[in-house]
Coordinates of C-alpha atoms in Angstrom, one line a residue:
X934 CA -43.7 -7.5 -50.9
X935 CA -45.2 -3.8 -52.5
X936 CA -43.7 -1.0 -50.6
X937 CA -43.9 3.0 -50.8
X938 CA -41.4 5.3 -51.0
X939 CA -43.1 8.6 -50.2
X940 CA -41.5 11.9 -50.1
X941 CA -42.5 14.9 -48.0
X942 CA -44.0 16.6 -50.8
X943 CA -46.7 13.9 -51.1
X944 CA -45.3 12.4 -54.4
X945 CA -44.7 8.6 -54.1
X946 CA -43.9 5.6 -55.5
X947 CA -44.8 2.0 -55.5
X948 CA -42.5 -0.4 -55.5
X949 CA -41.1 -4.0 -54.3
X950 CA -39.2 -4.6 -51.0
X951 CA -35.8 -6.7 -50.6
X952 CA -33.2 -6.5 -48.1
X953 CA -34.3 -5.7 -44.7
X954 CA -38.0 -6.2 -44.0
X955 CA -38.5 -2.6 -42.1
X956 CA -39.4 1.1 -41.9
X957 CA -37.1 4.0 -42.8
X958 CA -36.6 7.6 -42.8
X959 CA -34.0 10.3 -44.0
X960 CA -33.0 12.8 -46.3
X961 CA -33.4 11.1 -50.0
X962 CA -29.7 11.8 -52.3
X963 CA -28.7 10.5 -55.7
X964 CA -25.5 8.8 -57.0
X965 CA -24.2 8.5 -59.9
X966 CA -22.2 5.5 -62.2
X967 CA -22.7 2.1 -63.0
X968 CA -21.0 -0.1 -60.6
X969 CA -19.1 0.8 -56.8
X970 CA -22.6 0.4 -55.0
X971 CA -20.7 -1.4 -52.5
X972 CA -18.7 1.1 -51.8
X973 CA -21.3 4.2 -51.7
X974 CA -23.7 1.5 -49.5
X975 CA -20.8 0.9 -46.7
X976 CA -19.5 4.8 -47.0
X977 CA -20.1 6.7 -43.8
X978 CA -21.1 9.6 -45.4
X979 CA -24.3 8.5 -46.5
X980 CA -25.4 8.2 -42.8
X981 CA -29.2 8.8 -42.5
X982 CA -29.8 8.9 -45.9
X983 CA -31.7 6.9 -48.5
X984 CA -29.6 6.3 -51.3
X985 CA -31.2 6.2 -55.1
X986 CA -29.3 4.8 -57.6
X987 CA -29.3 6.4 -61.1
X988 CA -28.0 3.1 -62.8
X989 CA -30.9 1.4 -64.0
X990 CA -29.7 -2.3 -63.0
X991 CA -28.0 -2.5 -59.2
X992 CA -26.2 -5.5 -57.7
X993 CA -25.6 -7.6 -60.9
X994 CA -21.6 -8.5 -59.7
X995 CA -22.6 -9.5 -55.9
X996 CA -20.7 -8.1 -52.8
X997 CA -17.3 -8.9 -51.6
X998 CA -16.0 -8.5 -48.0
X999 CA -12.3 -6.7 -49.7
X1000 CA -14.9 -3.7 -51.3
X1001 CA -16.5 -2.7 -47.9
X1002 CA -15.8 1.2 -46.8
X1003 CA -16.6 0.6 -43.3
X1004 CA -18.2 -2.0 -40.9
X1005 CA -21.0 0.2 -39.2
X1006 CA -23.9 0.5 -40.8
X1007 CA -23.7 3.3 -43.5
X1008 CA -26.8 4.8 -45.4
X1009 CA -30.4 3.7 -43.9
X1010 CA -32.1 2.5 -47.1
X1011 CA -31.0 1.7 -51.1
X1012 CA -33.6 2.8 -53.8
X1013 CA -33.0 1.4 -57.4
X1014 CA -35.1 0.5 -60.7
X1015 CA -33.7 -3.0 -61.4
X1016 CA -32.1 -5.1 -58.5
X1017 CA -29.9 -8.2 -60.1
X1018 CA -31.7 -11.6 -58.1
X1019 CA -28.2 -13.0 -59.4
X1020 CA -24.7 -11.9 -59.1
X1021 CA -22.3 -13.0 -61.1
X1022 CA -18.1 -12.2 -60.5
X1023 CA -15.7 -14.3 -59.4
X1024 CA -15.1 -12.3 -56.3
X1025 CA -19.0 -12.2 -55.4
X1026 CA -19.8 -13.8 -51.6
X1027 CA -23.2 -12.5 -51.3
X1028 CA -26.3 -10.7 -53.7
X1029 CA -27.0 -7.4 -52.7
X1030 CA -30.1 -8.5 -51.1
X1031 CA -28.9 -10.8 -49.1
X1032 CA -26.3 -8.1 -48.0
X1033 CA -28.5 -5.5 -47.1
X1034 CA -30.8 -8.4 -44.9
X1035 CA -27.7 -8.8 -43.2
X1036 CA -26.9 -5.6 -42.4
X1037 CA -31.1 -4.5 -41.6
X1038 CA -30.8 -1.9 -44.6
X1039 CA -34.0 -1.9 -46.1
X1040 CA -34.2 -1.6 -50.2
X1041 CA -36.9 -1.3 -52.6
X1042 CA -36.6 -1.7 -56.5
X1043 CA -39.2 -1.1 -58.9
X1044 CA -38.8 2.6 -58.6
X1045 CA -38.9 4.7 -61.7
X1046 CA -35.6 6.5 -60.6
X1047 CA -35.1 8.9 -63.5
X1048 CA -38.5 10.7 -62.3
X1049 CA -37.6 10.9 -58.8
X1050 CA -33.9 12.1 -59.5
X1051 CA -35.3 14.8 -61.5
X1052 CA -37.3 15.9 -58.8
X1053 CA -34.6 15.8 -56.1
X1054 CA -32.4 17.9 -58.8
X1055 CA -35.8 20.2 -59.1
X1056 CA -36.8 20.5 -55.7
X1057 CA -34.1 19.5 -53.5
X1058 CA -32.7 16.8 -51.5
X1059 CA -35.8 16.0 -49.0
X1060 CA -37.3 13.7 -46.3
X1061 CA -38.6 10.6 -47.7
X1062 CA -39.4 7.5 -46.0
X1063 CA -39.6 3.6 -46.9
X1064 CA -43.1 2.1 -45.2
X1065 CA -45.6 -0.6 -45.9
X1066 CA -48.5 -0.5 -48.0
X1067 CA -51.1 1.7 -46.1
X1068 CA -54.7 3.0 -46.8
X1069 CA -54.6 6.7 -45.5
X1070 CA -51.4 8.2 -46.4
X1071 CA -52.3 11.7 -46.1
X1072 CA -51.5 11.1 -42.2
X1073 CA -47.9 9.1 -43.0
X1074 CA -47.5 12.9 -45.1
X1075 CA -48.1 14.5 -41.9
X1076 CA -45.6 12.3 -40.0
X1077 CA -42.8 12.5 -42.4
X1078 CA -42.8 16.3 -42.7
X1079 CA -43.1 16.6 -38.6
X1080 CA -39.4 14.4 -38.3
X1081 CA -36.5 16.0 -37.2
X1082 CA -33.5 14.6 -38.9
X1083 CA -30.7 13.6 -37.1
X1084 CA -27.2 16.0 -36.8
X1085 CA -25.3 13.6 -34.8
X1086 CA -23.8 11.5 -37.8
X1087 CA -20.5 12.2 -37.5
X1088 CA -20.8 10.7 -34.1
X1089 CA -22.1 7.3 -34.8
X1090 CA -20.0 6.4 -37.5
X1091 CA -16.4 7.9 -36.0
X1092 CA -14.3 5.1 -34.1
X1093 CA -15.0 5.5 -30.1
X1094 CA -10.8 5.0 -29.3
X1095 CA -7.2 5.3 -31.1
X1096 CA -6.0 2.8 -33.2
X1097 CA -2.6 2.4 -35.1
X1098 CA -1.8 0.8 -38.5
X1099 CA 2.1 0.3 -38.3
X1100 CA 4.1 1.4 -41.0
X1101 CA 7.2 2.9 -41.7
X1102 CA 6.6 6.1 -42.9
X1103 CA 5.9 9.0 -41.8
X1104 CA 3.3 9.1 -39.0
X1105 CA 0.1 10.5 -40.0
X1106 CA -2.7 11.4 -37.7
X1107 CA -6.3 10.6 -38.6
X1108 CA -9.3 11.9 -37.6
X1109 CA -12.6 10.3 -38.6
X1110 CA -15.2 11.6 -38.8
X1111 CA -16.5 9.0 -40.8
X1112 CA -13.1 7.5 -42.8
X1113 CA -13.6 5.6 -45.7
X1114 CA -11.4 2.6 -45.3
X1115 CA -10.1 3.5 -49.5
X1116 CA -8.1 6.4 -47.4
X1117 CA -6.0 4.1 -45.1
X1118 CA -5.3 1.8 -47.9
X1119 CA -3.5 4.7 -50.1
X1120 CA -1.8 5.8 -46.8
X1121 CA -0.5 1.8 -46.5
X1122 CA 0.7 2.2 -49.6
X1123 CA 2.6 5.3 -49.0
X1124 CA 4.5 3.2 -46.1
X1125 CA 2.9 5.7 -43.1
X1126 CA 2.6 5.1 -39.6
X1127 CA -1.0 5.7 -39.0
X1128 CA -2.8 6.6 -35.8
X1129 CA -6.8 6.9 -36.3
X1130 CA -8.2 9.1 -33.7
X1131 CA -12.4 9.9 -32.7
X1132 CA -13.5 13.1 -33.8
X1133 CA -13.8 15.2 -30.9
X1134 CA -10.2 14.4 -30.4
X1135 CA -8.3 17.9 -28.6
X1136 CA -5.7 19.2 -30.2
X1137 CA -3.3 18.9 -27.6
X1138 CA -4.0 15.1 -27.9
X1139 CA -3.1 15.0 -31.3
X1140 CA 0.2 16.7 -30.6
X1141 CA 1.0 14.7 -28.3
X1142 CA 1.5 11.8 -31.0
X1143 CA 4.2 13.7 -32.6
X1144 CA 2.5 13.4 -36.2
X1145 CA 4.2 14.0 -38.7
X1146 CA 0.9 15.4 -40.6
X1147 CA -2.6 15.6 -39.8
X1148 CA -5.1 14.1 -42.3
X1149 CA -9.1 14.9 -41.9
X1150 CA -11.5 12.7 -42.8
X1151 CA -14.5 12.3 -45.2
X1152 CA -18.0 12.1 -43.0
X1153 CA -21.5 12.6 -42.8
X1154 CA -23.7 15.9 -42.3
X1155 CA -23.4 19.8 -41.9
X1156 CA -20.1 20.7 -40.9
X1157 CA -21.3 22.9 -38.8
X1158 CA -23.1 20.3 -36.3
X1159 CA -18.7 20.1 -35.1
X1160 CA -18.6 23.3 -33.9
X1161 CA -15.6 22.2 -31.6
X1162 CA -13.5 21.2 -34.7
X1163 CA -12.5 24.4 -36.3
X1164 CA -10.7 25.2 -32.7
X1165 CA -8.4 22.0 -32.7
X1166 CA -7.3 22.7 -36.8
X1167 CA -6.5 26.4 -35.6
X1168 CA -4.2 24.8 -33.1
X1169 CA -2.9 22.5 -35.1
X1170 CA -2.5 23.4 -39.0
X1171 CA 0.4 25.9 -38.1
X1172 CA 2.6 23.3 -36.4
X1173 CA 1.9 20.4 -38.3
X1174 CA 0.8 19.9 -42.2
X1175 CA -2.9 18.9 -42.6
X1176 CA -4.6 17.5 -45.2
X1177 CA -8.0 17.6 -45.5
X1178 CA -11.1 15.5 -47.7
X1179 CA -14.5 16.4 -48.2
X1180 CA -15.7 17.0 -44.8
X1181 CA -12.4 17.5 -43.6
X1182 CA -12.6 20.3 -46.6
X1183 CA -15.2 22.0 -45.2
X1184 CA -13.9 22.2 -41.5
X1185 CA -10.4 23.7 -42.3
X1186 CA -12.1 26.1 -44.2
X1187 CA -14.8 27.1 -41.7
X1188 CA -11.4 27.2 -39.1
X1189 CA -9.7 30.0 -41.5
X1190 CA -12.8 32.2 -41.5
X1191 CA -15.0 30.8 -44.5
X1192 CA -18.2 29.7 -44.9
X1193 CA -20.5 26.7 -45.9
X1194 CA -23.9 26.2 -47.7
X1195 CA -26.2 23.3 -48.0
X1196 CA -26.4 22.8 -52.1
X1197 CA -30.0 21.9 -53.3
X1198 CA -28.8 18.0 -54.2
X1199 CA -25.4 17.6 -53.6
X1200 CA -22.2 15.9 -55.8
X1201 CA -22.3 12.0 -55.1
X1202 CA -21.2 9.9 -58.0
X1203 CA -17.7 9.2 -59.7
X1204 CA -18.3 10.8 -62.7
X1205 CA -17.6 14.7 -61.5
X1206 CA -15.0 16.8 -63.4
X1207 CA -12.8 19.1 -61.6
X1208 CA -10.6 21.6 -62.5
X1209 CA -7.1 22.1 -60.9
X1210 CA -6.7 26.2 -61.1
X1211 CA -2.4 26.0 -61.1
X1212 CA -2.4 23.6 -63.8
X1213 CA -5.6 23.8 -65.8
X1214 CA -5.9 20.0 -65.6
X1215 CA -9.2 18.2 -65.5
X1216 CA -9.8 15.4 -63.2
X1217 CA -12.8 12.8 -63.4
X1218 CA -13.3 12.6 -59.9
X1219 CA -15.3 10.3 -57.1
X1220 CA -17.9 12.6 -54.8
X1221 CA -20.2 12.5 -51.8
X1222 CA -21.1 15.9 -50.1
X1223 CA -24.2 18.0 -49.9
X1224 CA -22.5 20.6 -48.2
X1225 CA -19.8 23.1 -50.2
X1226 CA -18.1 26.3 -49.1
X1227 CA -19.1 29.7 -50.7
X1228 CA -16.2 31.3 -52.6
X1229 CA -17.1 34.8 -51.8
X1230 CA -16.2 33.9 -48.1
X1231 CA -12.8 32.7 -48.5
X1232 CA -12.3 36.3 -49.7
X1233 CA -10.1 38.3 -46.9
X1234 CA -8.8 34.8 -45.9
X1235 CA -5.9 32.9 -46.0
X1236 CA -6.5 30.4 -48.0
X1237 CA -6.6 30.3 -51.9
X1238 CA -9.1 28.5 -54.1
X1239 CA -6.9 25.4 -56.1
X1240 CA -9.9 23.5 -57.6
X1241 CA -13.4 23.7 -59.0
X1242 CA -15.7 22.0 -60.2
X1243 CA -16.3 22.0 -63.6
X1244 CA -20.1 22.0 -63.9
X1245 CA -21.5 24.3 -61.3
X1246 CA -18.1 26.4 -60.5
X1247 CA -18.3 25.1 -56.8
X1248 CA -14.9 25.2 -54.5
X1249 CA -13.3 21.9 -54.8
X1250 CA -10.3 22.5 -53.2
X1251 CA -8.1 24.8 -50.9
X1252 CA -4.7 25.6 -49.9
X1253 CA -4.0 27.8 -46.8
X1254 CA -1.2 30.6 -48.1
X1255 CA 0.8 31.1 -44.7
X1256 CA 0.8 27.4 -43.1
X1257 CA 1.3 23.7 -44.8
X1258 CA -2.5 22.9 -44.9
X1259 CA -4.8 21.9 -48.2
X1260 CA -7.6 20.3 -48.4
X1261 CA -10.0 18.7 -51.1
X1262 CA -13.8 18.4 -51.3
X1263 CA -13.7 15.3 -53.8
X1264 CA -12.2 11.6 -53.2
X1265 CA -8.6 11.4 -54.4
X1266 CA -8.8 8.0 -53.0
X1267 CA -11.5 6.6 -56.3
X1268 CA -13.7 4.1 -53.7
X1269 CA -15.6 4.7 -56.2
X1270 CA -14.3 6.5 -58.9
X1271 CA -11.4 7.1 -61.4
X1272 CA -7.8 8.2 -59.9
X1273 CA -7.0 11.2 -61.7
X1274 CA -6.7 12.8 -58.5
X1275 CA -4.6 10.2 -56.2
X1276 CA -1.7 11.2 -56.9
X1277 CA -3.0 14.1 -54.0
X1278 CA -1.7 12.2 -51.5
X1279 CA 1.8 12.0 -52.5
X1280 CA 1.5 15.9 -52.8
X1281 CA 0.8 15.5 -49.0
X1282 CA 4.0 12.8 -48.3
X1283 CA 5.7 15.5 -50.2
X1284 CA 4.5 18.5 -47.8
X1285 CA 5.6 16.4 -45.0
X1286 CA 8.8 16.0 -46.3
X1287 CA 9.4 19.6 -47.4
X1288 CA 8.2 20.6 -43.3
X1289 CA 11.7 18.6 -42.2
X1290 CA 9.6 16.1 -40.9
X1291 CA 11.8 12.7 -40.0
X1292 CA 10.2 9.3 -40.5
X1293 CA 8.6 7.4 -37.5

């Protein structure tokens, strides 16, 4: 089944279709590392967004149902060079083919995918769609570059009620705004009381739990499509501690005054080294954003940069200097990844505890 992958500059691709048999758009993004495609296929973050691989072989140990990152459907299509026909692990249920039919993600192999990341890290993440063969693609150009992405992401993949995870810990609140599953599961293992909440939640509902901290979740898109957010952390990061990752990151620091930027192709992989400032220790670190927050505007601030990255010099991490509130922009949680840096949330069990905070 030949398929295209075209990209709004007119360059495209020819390549083979498996997985769902349909039509996609989105914004195009690389990952990085060899295996955890699971993970980065079921990780809300990738909402709306065709995923290339930069491993040249994809799906050769299957899919499980313990690896997933969520249940909704997660990125819109999977680009790779090489897909494995067979998967072999013990653990495998399903190839990846068969996996994405299941879930209507369309793939396409066959790609060369060092060419096309080196454009994306040339020009720029970008729309690209997946379509059938045509004959006149000059007007399937036209149509790509006229689509409006989506900025309702955060929306779609956030849960619609409240939920708890019993524990008996201390009770953390949860907002999702797109949760990997990987942070409940080091949460579980820190014995908390968890209550997972939608993303528009106020904070007066929050409150009202009684947490004893306030985590913010990984998710999908601009941070500024949540413009209601940065309100209900004001509220709440002097009362309670809050801990923030990724795109909960990048709201906490929009709520104390600082500002974001789109980067030209983002950090998704979980190979990225990061520098903590206090300790000059280098972690190897899982990441998934295309958003970042400029350093020059956390000047005149009240928070204090803690990490960055060691590559482009990018903020990777933030501690507010009056109130118990941090945050991250990489994955302490390593779904996929190394865990250098999960020993982040006990730094957060310990805040709680330092607050006076009494277990649940």
């Amino acid at each position: 089944m030949k398929r295209l992958l075209i990209l709004e500059d007119e360059t495209y691709f020819v390549g083979e279709g498996f997985g769902a048999k349909s039509s996609v758009t989105g914004e195009i993004v690389f990952a990085t590392g060899m295996s955890g495609y699971q993970e980065m296929i079921t990780d809300p973050s990738f909402k709306g967004q065709l995923l290339v691989f930069t491993s040249p072989t994809i799906g050769n140990y299957g899919i499980n149902r313990d690896d997933h990152e969520s249940m909704v459907s997660a990125c819109s299509a999977v680009v790779v060079k090489n897909v494995a026909r067979v998967a072999s692990n013990w653990r495998s249920q399903q190839t990846l083919g068969e996996f994405l039919e299941k879930r209507e993600i369309p793939g396409i192999s066959g790609i060369d995918t060092r060419a096309l990341t080196k454009k994306i890290r040339e020009k720029g993440a970008m729309k690209a769609s997946i379509i059938d063969m045509v004959p006149d693609l000059e007007h399937d150009f036209d149509q790509l570059r006229a689509i409006v992405l989506p900025t309702n992401q955060v929306q779609e993949v956030s849960t619609n009620k409240p939920y708890s995870i019993p524990g008996t810990g201390f009770h953390v609140v949860v907002v999702d705004f797109g949760m990997k599953q990987s942070i409940l599961r080091e949460l579980i293992k820190r014995d908390c009381h968890i209550t997972v909440v939608p993303y528009n939640t106020s904070s007066e509902v929050i409150l009202s739990y009684q947490p004893d901290g306030v985590m913010l979740s990984n998710g999908p898109g601009d941070p500024k499509d949540l413009p209601q957010v940065p309100e209900m952390i004001l509220d709440i990061q002097s009362q309670v501690p809050v801990f923030g990752i990724c795109l909960g990151h990048q709201l906490l620091s929009l709520a104390n005054g600082a500002d974001s930027y789109k980067m030209p192709f983002g950090h998704r992989g979980s190979n990225h080294a990061v520098r903590e400032i206090a300790s000059d220790t280098i972690y190897f670190t899982s990441q998934n954003h295309g958003y970042a927050i400029d350093q020059e505007s956390l000047v005149g601030t009240d928070l204090m940069v803690t990490h960055v990255d060691i590559n482009d010099l990018s903020v990777e991490g933030v501690k507010h200097k009056k109130y118990p509130a941090f945050s991250v922009q990489f994955h302490p949680d390593a779904a996929p990844g190394p865990h250098d840096g999960v020993s982040i949330f006990d730094e957060f069990i310990e805040l709680m505890e330092s607050e006076g905070k009494t277990h649940a």
